[in-house]
PDB file of C-alpha atoms in Angstrom:
ATOM      1  CA  HIS A 248     -16.527  -6.329 -16.615  1.00 34.00           C
ATOM      2  CA  ALA A 249     -14.176  -4.142 -18.624  1.00 37.00           C
ATOM      3  CA  HIS A 250     -11.402  -5.134 -21.010  1.00 36.00           C
ATOM      4  CA  PHE A 251      -8.418  -2.840 -20.384  1.00 36.00           C
ATOM      5  CA  ALA A 252      -6.007  -2.035 -23.183  1.00 34.00           C
ATOM      6  CA  PHE A 253      -2.381  -1.145 -22.503  1.00 33.00           C
ATOM      7  CA  LYS A 254      -3.001   2.487 -23.373  1.00 33.00           C
ATOM      8  CA  VAL A 255      -4.343   3.075 -19.836  1.00 36.00           C
ATOM      9  CA  PRO A 256      -1.706   1.605 -17.491  1.00 34.00           C
ATOM     10  CA  ARG A 257      -1.445   4.711 -15.343  1.00 37.00           C
ATOM     11  CA  ALA A 258      -5.058   4.292 -14.331  1.00 39.00           C
ATOM     12  CA  LEU A 259      -3.940   1.117 -12.598  1.00 42.00           C
ATOM     13  CA  THR A 260      -0.290   1.534 -11.654  1.00 38.00           C
ATOM     14  CA  VAL A 261       2.144   3.981 -10.090  1.00 41.00           C
ATOM     15  CA  HIS A 262       5.400   2.664 -11.508  1.00 52.00           C
ATOM     16  CA  GLN A 263       6.000   2.429 -15.229  1.00 58.00           C
ATOM     17  CA  ASP A 264       8.382  -0.528 -15.006  1.00 61.00           C
ATOM     18  CA  VAL A 265       5.437  -2.958 -15.035  1.00 69.00           C
ATOM     19  CA  GLY A 266       2.455  -3.081 -17.368  1.00 74.00           C
ATOM     20  CA  VAL A 267      -1.164  -3.844 -16.553  1.00 77.00           C
ATOM     21  CA  ALA A 268      -0.594  -7.622 -16.683  1.00 81.00           C
ATOM     22  CA  GLY A 269       2.568  -7.513 -14.584  1.00 82.00           C
ATOM     23  CA  TRP A 270       0.904  -5.295 -11.994  1.00 82.00           C
ATOM     24  CA  ALA A 271      -2.231  -7.412 -11.638  1.00 83.00           C
ATOM     25  CA  THR A 272      -0.623 -10.850 -11.783  1.00 84.00           C
ATOM     26  CA  GLY A 273       2.062  -9.841  -9.297  1.00 82.00           C
ATOM     27  CA  GLY A 274      -0.627  -8.982  -6.741  1.00 83.00           C
ATOM     28  CA  GLY A 275      -1.201  -5.343  -7.623  1.00 82.00           C
ATOM     29  CA  HIS A 276      -1.829  -2.706  -4.986  1.00 77.00           C
ATOM     30  CA  GLY A 277      -2.640   0.961  -5.372  1.00 75.00           C
ATOM     31  CA  VAL A 278      -4.550   3.914  -3.998  1.00 73.00           C
ATOM     32  CA  LEU A 279      -7.906   2.120  -4.170  1.00 79.00           C
ATOM     33  CA  THR A 280      -6.851  -1.288  -2.863  1.00 78.00           C
ATOM     34  CA  GLY A 281      -8.518  -0.710   0.495  1.00 74.00           C
ATOM     35  CA  ALA A 282     -11.896  -0.302  -1.206  1.00 79.00           C
ATOM     36  CA  TYR A 283     -11.741  -2.644  -4.195  1.00 82.00           C
ATOM     37  CA  GLY A 284      -9.072  -5.211  -3.377  1.00 81.00           C
ATOM     38  CA  MET A 285      -5.788  -6.152  -4.990  1.00 83.00           C
ATOM     39  CA  GLY A 286      -5.320  -6.180  -8.735  1.00 86.00           C
ATOM     40  CA  ALA A 287      -5.181  -9.985  -8.642  1.00 89.00           C
ATOM     41  CA  ASP A 288      -8.564 -10.045  -6.863  1.00 88.00           C
ATOM     42  CA  ASN A 289     -10.135  -8.245  -9.797  1.00 90.00           C
ATOM     43  CA  VAL A 290      -8.889 -10.426 -12.644  1.00 92.00           C
ATOM     44  CA  MET A 291     -11.912 -12.272 -14.055  1.00 94.00           C
ATOM     45  CA  GLU A 292     -10.319 -13.947 -17.049  1.00 95.00           C
ATOM     46  CA  ALA A 293      -7.043 -14.162 -18.939  1.00 94.00           C
ATOM     47  CA  THR A 294      -5.938 -15.250 -22.389  1.00 95.00           C
ATOM     48  CA  VAL A 295      -2.613 -17.040 -21.986  1.00 95.00           C
ATOM     49  CA  VAL A 296      -0.055 -18.717 -24.228  1.00 95.00           C
ATOM     50  CA  THR A 297       1.300 -21.627 -22.181  1.00 94.00           C
ATOM     51  CA  PRO A 298       4.943 -22.838 -22.305  1.00 93.00           C
ATOM     52  CA  ASN A 299       3.966 -25.636 -24.722  1.00 94.00           C
ATOM     53  CA  GLY A 300       2.500 -23.079 -27.143  1.00 95.00           C
ATOM     54  CA  ASP A 301      -1.224 -23.562 -26.475  1.00 96.00           C
ATOM     55  CA  LEU A 302      -3.538 -20.541 -26.520  1.00 97.00           C
ATOM     56  CA  VAL A 303      -5.960 -20.965 -23.621  1.00 97.00           C
ATOM     57  CA  THR A 304      -8.571 -19.029 -21.677  1.00 97.00           C
ATOM     58  CA  ALA A 305      -8.262 -19.180 -17.891  1.00 96.00           C
ATOM     59  CA  ASN A 306     -11.102 -18.310 -15.539  1.00 96.00           C
ATOM     60  CA  LYS A 307     -13.146 -19.887 -12.727  1.00 95.00           C
ATOM     61  CA  CYS A 308     -14.765 -22.315 -15.172  1.00 97.00           C
ATOM     62  CA  GLN A 309     -11.838 -23.494 -17.285  1.00 96.00           C
ATOM     63  CA  ASN A 310      -8.131 -23.943 -16.670  1.00 96.00           C
ATOM     64  CA  LYS A 311      -8.844 -23.219 -13.014  1.00 95.00           C
ATOM     65  CA  ASP A 312      -5.357 -24.071 -11.756  1.00 94.00           C
ATOM     66  CA  LEU A 313      -3.750 -21.659 -14.201  1.00 94.00           C
ATOM     67  CA  PHE A 314      -6.304 -18.983 -13.306  1.00 94.00           C
ATOM     68  CA  TRP A 315      -5.471 -19.407  -9.614  1.00 92.00           C
ATOM     69  CA  ALA A 316      -1.720 -19.334 -10.277  1.00 92.00           C
ATOM     70  CA  ILE A 317      -1.561 -16.177 -12.376  1.00 91.00           C
ATOM     71  CA  ARG A 318      -3.445 -14.132  -9.785  1.00 90.00           C
ATOM     72  CA  GLY A 319      -0.403 -13.357  -7.653  1.00 83.00           C
ATOM     73  CA  GLY A 320       2.150 -15.754  -9.110  1.00 81.00           C
ATOM     74  CA  GLY A 321       3.813 -13.056 -11.186  1.00 72.00           C
ATOM     75  CA  GLY A 322       3.590 -11.961 -14.789  1.00 63.00           C
ATOM     76  CA  GLY A 323       5.156 -14.436 -17.220  1.00 75.00           C
ATOM     77  CA  THR A 324       5.720 -17.166 -14.637  1.00 83.00           C
ATOM     78  CA  PHE A 325       3.122 -19.549 -16.068  1.00 90.00           C
ATOM     79  CA  GLY A 326       2.871 -18.290 -19.650  1.00 91.00           C
ATOM     80  CA  VAL A 327       2.556 -15.185 -21.798  1.00 91.00           C
ATOM     81  CA  ILE A 328      -0.589 -13.240 -20.900  1.00 91.00           C
ATOM     82  CA  LEU A 329      -2.134 -11.677 -23.999  1.00 92.00           C
ATOM     83  CA  SER A 330      -5.179 -10.074 -22.386  1.00 91.00           C
ATOM     84  CA  LEU A 331      -6.997  -9.648 -19.092  1.00 92.00           C
ATOM     85  CA  THR A 332     -10.651  -9.082 -18.339  1.00 93.00           C
ATOM     86  CA  VAL A 333     -11.010  -7.247 -15.032  1.00 91.00           C
ATOM     87  CA  ASN A 334     -13.690  -5.728 -12.838  1.00 91.00           C
ATOM     88  CA  ALA A 335     -14.569  -2.108 -13.476  1.00 88.00           C
ATOM     89  CA  TYR A 336     -16.030   0.383 -10.988  1.00 88.00           C
ATOM     90  CA  PRO A 337     -17.550   3.874 -11.099  1.00 90.00           C
ATOM     91  CA  MET A 338     -14.939   6.609 -10.651  1.00 89.00           C
ATOM     92  CA  PRO A 339     -14.820   7.409  -6.899  1.00 91.00           C
ATOM     93  CA  SER A 340     -13.906  10.592  -5.115  1.00 93.00           C
ATOM     94  CA  LEU A 341     -10.953  10.512  -2.726  1.00 91.00           C
ATOM     95  CA  SER A 342      -9.942  12.033   0.588  1.00 94.00           C
ATOM     96  CA  THR A 343      -6.234  12.088   1.367  1.00 93.00           C
ATOM     97  CA  ALA A 344      -4.243  12.925   4.473  1.00 95.00           C
ATOM     98  CA  THR A 345      -0.497  13.128   5.012  1.00 95.00           C
ATOM     99  CA  VAL A 346       1.486  13.160   8.244  1.00 95.00           C
ATOM    100  CA  SER A 347       5.178  14.074   8.019  1.00 95.00           C
ATOM    101  CA  MET A 348       7.785  14.028  10.751  1.00 95.00           C
ATOM    102  CA  THR A 349      11.496  14.670  11.279  1.00 95.00           C
ATOM    103  CA  ALA A 350      13.648  14.191  14.369  1.00 94.00           C
ATOM    104  CA  ARG A 351      14.798  17.225  16.325  1.00 94.00           C
ATOM    105  CA  ASN A 352      18.504  17.679  16.938  1.00 92.00           C
ATOM    106  CA  GLY A 353      19.654  15.392  19.704  1.00 91.00           C
ATOM    107  CA  THR A 354      16.789  12.913  19.375  1.00 93.00           C
ATOM    108  CA  SER A 355      18.063   9.433  20.167  1.00 92.00           C
ATOM    109  CA  ALA A 356      17.390   6.349  18.057  1.00 91.00           C
ATOM    110  CA  LYS A 357      15.416   4.864  20.951  1.00 92.00           C
ATOM    111  CA  ALA A 358      13.128   7.908  21.154  1.00 94.00           C
ATOM    112  CA  TRP A 359      12.656   8.057  17.366  1.00 93.00           C
ATOM    113  CA  TRP A 360      11.673   4.424  16.908  1.00 92.00           C
ATOM    114  CA  ARG A 361       9.354   4.558  19.914  1.00 93.00           C
ATOM    115  CA  VAL A 362       7.387   7.302  18.178  1.00 94.00           C
ATOM    116  CA  ILE A 363       7.314   5.254  14.957  1.00 92.00           C
ATOM    117  CA  ALA A 364       6.177   2.129  16.803  1.00 92.00           C
ATOM    118  CA  GLY A 365       3.345   4.077  18.409  1.00 92.00           C
ATOM    119  CA  ILE A 366       2.217   5.288  14.993  1.00 92.00           C
ATOM    120  CA  HIS A 367       1.966   1.661  13.856  1.00 89.00           C
ATOM    121  CA  LYS A 368      -0.508   0.970  16.624  1.00 87.00           C
ATOM    122  CA  GLU A 369      -2.714   3.790  15.319  1.00 90.00           C
ATOM    123  CA  MET A 370      -2.354   2.433  11.783  1.00 87.00           C
ATOM    124  CA  VAL A 371      -4.145  -0.756  12.851  1.00 84.00           C
ATOM    125  CA  LYS A 372      -7.213   1.275  13.811  1.00 87.00           C
ATOM    126  CA  LEU A 373      -7.122   3.190  10.532  1.00 89.00           C
ATOM    127  CA  GLN A 374      -6.884  -0.056   8.584  1.00 84.00           C
ATOM    128  CA  ASP A 375      -9.931  -1.437  10.390  1.00 84.00           C
ATOM    129  CA  ALA A 376     -11.809   1.739   9.440  1.00 86.00           C
ATOM    130  CA  GLY A 377     -11.089   1.135   5.741  1.00 83.00           C
ATOM    131  CA  VAL A 378      -8.306   3.712   5.373  1.00 88.00           C
ATOM    132  CA  MET A 379      -5.286   2.523   3.412  1.00 85.00           C
ATOM    133  CA  GLY A 380      -1.946   4.178   2.958  1.00 86.00           C
ATOM    134  CA  TYR A 381       1.770   4.096   2.329  1.00 86.00           C
ATOM    135  CA  TYR A 382       4.591   5.282   4.544  1.00 87.00           C
ATOM    136  CA  THR A 383       8.361   5.497   4.531  1.00 87.00           C
ATOM    137  CA  ALA A 384      10.698   6.010   7.478  1.00 87.00           C
ATOM    138  CA  GLY A 385      14.429   6.628   7.098  1.00 83.00           C
ATOM    139  CA  VAL A 386      17.455   6.678   9.377  1.00 82.00           C
ATOM    140  CA  SER A 387      19.937   9.134   7.927  1.00 78.00           C
ATOM    141  CA  PRO A 388      18.443  11.616   8.540  1.00 85.00           C
ATOM    142  CA  TYR A 389      15.481  10.478  10.619  1.00 90.00           C
ATOM    143  CA  GLY A 390      12.356  11.185   8.578  1.00 92.00           C
ATOM    144  CA  PHE A 391       8.848   9.836   8.207  1.00 93.00           C
ATOM    145  CA  GLN A 392       5.939  10.408   5.815  1.00 93.00           C
ATOM    146  CA  TYR A 393       2.609   8.620   5.874  1.00 92.00           C
ATOM    147  CA  THR A 394      -0.029   9.258   3.203  1.00 91.00           C
ATOM    148  CA  MET A 395      -3.535   7.858   3.676  1.00 91.00           C
ATOM    149  CA  PHE A 396      -6.508   7.437   1.342  1.00 90.00           C
ATOM    150  CA  GLN A 397     -10.253   7.085   1.838  1.00 91.00           C
ATOM    151  CA  PRO A 398     -12.438   6.747  -1.299  1.00 90.00           C
ATOM    152  CA  ASN A 399     -16.070   7.668  -1.897  1.00 91.00           C
ATOM    153  CA  THR A 400     -16.212  10.707   0.368  1.00 93.00           C
ATOM    154  CA  SER A 401     -17.710  14.168  -0.126  1.00 95.00           C
ATOM    155  CA  ASN A 402     -15.167  16.078   2.005  1.00 96.00           C
ATOM    156  CA  THR A 403     -12.301  15.510   4.457  1.00 96.00           C
ATOM    157  CA  THR A 404     -14.468  15.325   7.598  1.00 96.00           C
ATOM    158  CA  SER A 405     -14.242  11.547   7.946  1.00 95.00           C
ATOM    159  CA  ILE A 406     -10.516  11.163   7.342  1.00 96.00           C
ATOM    160  CA  ASP A 407      -9.744  14.157   9.591  1.00 96.00           C
ATOM    161  CA  HIS A 408     -11.664  12.472  12.381  1.00 96.00           C
ATOM    162  CA  LEU A 409     -10.027   9.081  11.825  1.00 95.00           C
ATOM    163  CA  ILE A 410      -6.438  10.369  11.834  1.00 95.00           C
ATOM    164  CA  SER A 411      -6.861  12.652  14.864  1.00 95.00           C
ATOM    165  CA  PRO A 412      -5.626  10.004  17.363  1.00 94.00           C
ATOM    166  CA  LEU A 413      -2.505   9.495  15.250  1.00 94.00           C
ATOM    167  CA  ILE A 414      -1.818  13.245  15.176  1.00 95.00           C
ATOM    168  CA  ILE A 415      -2.340  13.469  18.938  1.00 94.00           C
ATOM    169  CA  HIS A 416       0.189  10.660  19.424  1.00 94.00           C
ATOM    170  CA  VAL A 417       2.787  12.464  17.306  1.00 94.00           C
ATOM    171  CA  GLN A 418       2.196  15.810  19.026  1.00 94.00           C
ATOM    172  CA  LYS A 419       2.804  14.210  22.417  1.00 94.00           C
ATOM    173  CA  HIS A 420       6.404  13.800  21.282  1.00 94.00           C
ATOM    174  CA  ASN A 421       7.013  17.408  20.220  1.00 93.00           C
ATOM    175  CA  ASP A 422      10.170  17.423  22.333  1.00 93.00           C
ATOM    176  CA  SER A 423      11.647  14.776  20.021  1.00 94.00           C
ATOM    177  CA  VAL A 424      10.099  15.444  16.592  1.00 95.00           C
ATOM    178  CA  ASP A 425       8.850  18.204  14.313  1.00 96.00           C
ATOM    179  CA  SER A 426       5.613  17.234  12.591  1.00 95.00           C
ATOM    180  CA  SER A 427       3.037  18.525  10.156  1.00 95.00           C
ATOM    181  CA  SER A 428      -0.171  17.228   8.638  1.00 95.00           C
ATOM    182  CA  PHE A 429      -2.702  18.191   6.007  1.00 94.00           C
ATOM    183  CA  SER A 430      -5.732  16.717   4.270  1.00 96.00           C
ATOM    184  CA  SER A 431      -7.419  17.311   0.922  1.00 94.00           C
ATOM    185  CA  TRP A 432     -10.398  16.127  -1.079  1.00 95.00           C
ATOM    186  CA  LEU A 433     -10.447  15.244  -4.767  1.00 93.00           C
ATOM    187  CA  PRO A 434     -13.691  14.902  -6.754  1.00 94.00           C
ATOM    188  CA  VAL A 435     -12.142  12.072  -8.826  1.00 90.00           C
ATOM    189  CA  TRP A 436      -9.419   9.702  -7.652  1.00 83.00           C
ATOM    190  CA  TYR A 437      -7.517   9.882 -10.931  1.00 80.00           C
ATOM    191  CA  ALA A 438      -6.501  13.444 -10.065  1.00 83.00           C
ATOM    192  CA  ILE A 439      -3.966  12.075  -7.598  1.00 77.00           C
ATOM    193  CA  GLU A 440      -2.479   9.799 -10.264  1.00 71.00           C
ATOM    194  CA  LYS A 441      -1.994  12.753 -12.592  1.00 72.00           C
ATOM    195  CA  SER A 442      -0.221  14.681  -9.829  1.00 69.00           C
ATOM    196  CA  MET A 443       2.339  11.907  -9.264  1.00 63.00           C
ATOM    197  CA  PRO A 444       5.598  12.024 -11.241  1.00 56.00           C
ATOM    198  CA  PRO A 445       6.311   9.011 -13.452  1.00 55.00           C
ATOM    199  CA  GLY A 446       8.010   6.232 -11.476  1.00 56.00           C
ATOM    200  CA  GLY A 447      10.025   3.148 -12.237  1.00 54.00           C
ATOM    201  CA  HIS A 448      13.570   2.578 -13.394  1.00 54.00           C
ATOM    202  CA  ALA A 449      15.695   0.390 -15.598  1.00 52.00           C
ATOM    203  CA  GLY A 450      19.348  -0.614 -15.598  1.00 52.00           C
ATOM    204  CA  LEU A 451      21.609  -0.677 -12.554  1.00 56.00           C
ATOM    205  CA  ASN A 452      20.023  -0.048  -9.184  1.00 56.00           C
ATOM    206  CA  TYR A 453      22.161  -0.808  -6.156  1.00 56.00           C
ATOM    207  CA  GLY A 454      20.326  -1.878  -3.029  1.00 58.00           C
ATOM    208  CA  ALA A 455      18.630  -4.781  -1.337  1.00 58.00           C
ATOM    209  CA  ARG A 456      15.006  -5.145  -0.357  1.00 61.00           C
ATOM    210  CA  ALA A 457      13.248  -7.621   1.873  1.00 62.00           C
ATOM    211  CA  THR A 458       9.495  -7.942   2.294  1.00 64.00           C
ATOM    212  CA  ARG A 459       7.728  -9.181   5.384  1.00 67.00           C
ATOM    213  CA  LEU A 460       4.039  -9.633   6.171  1.00 69.00           C
ATOM    214  CA  ILE A 461       3.952  -8.445   9.781  1.00 74.00           C
ATOM    215  CA  PRO A 462       1.212  -9.882  12.029  1.00 77.00           C
ATOM    216  CA  ARG A 463      -1.027  -7.572  14.005  1.00 79.00           C
ATOM    217  CA  LYS A 464       0.298  -8.949  17.298  1.00 83.00           C
ATOM    218  CA  ALA A 465       3.781  -7.627  16.466  1.00 82.00           C
ATOM    219  CA  ILE A 466       2.403  -4.185  15.605  1.00 82.00           C
ATOM    220  CA  GLU A 467       0.411  -3.912  18.816  1.00 84.00           C
ATOM    221  CA  ASP A 468       3.463  -4.770  20.952  1.00 88.00           C
ATOM    222  CA  THR A 469       4.887  -1.254  20.796  1.00 90.00           C
ATOM    223  CA  ASP A 470       7.941  -1.898  22.983  1.00 91.00           C
ATOM    224  CA  SER A 471       9.129  -4.928  21.014  1.00 92.00           C
ATOM    225  CA  LEU A 472       8.506  -3.257  17.655  1.00 90.00           C
ATOM    226  CA  ALA A 473      10.447  -0.160  18.678  1.00 91.00           C
ATOM    227  CA  GLU A 474      13.350  -2.280  19.921  1.00 92.00           C
ATOM    228  CA  THR A 475      13.412  -4.333  16.711  1.00 89.00           C
ATOM    229  CA  LEU A 476      13.411  -1.263  14.449  1.00 87.00           C
ATOM    230  CA  GLU A 477      16.153   0.342  16.525  1.00 88.00           C
ATOM    231  CA  ILE A 478      18.377  -2.741  16.277  1.00 87.00           C
ATOM    232  CA  ILE A 479      17.943  -2.991  12.509  1.00 82.00           C
ATOM    233  CA  GLY A 480      18.371   0.749  12.000  1.00 81.00           C
ATOM    234  CA  ASP A 481      21.636   0.872  13.963  1.00 78.00           C
ATOM    235  CA  ARG A 482      23.206  -1.670  11.604  1.00 74.00           C
ATOM    236  CA  ASN A 483      22.960   0.437   8.460  1.00 70.00           C
ATOM    237  CA  GLU A 484      22.654   4.201   7.969  1.00 68.00           C
ATOM    238  CA  ALA A 485      20.901   3.561   4.646  1.00 67.00           C
ATOM    239  CA  PHE A 486      18.169   1.515   6.355  1.00 71.00           C
ATOM    240  CA  ALA A 487      14.615   2.579   5.522  1.00 74.00           C
ATOM    241  CA  VAL A 488      11.224   1.098   6.275  1.00 74.00           C
ATOM    242  CA  SER A 489       8.460   1.233   3.677  1.00 72.00           C
ATOM    243  CA  SER A 490       5.042  -0.143   4.474  1.00 72.00           C
ATOM    244  CA  THR A 491       1.681  -0.533   2.793  1.00 70.00           C
ATOM    245  CA  LEU A 492      -1.664  -0.851   4.568  1.00 66.00           C
ATOM    246  CA  LEU A 493      -3.951  -2.588   2.127  1.00 57.00           C
ATOM    247  CA  LEU A 494      -7.118  -4.211   3.413  1.00 54.00           C
ATOM    248  CA  PRO A 495      -8.961  -4.497   6.707  1.00 55.00           C
ATOM    249  CA  VAL A 496      -8.391  -7.925   8.243  1.00 52.00           C
ATOM    250  CA  LYS A 497     -11.911  -9.240   7.532  1.00 57.00           C
ATOM    251  CA  GLN A 498     -11.615  -8.345   3.840  1.00 56.00           C
ATOM    252  CA  MET A 499      -8.147  -9.910   3.619  1.00 53.00           C
ATOM    253  CA  LEU A 500      -9.311 -13.204   5.138  1.00 53.00           C
ATOM    254  CA  LYS A 501     -12.321 -13.267   2.823  1.00 56.00           C
ATOM    255  CA  ARG A 502     -10.125 -12.789  -0.249  1.00 51.00           C
ATOM    256  CA  LEU A 503      -7.622 -15.428   0.870  1.00 49.00           C
ATOM    257  CA  SER A 504     -10.439 -17.964   1.077  1.00 53.00           C
ATOM    258  CA  THR A 505     -11.586 -17.419  -2.533  1.00 53.00           C
TER     259      THR A 505
END
């Protein structure tokens, strides 16, 4: 185990509007989630000041209910967390791949969302293979970017092979979209964190977000997914979809049972 101090939050987070404790106790996902689990999965112990002023230690052996609650219940919800003891791992290497896409002039909403729905079906296969990633898809203008990660590799051969069906799917729709893709390999995963600009914000931020855990059955029904996205997208020009692929199904079920 390793005891993390707050001087290293960027090793664990992307956005700076949460600290280590807020990130982990809120669930906590990142570039390495597909390999090592959520931040909450890796909390081994916490020192907490409870609402009645008691200083307690929460782990699997003592204050078990509190330990269960803070691993996903949100930072500060059940007390003030003074320290966390978390799992530590050797620094892995990282393969990355990015697929970007924009709609050609004249592409209809129906055609655009059908391409996006088909990509989701390929994402399921990538998730099962242990590849995780983040994507965003917007309406005005139509745009899409999907970045994928595979840790503990020595080159891009594996990730190139795994994403090839997705690229083939996109290229089949060259009459509707312009697309590009590239892959890279990093000897240490932290290199990608250093390349990311600082994130997070404070103050006024106008917008509304809704989060849904979408079942695999909905993703694999390409026609229904495309129709649903088209209906939602037509209602608001500012509509955007942002999705995270975290863990293969078997790993997710295993973690939910612990």
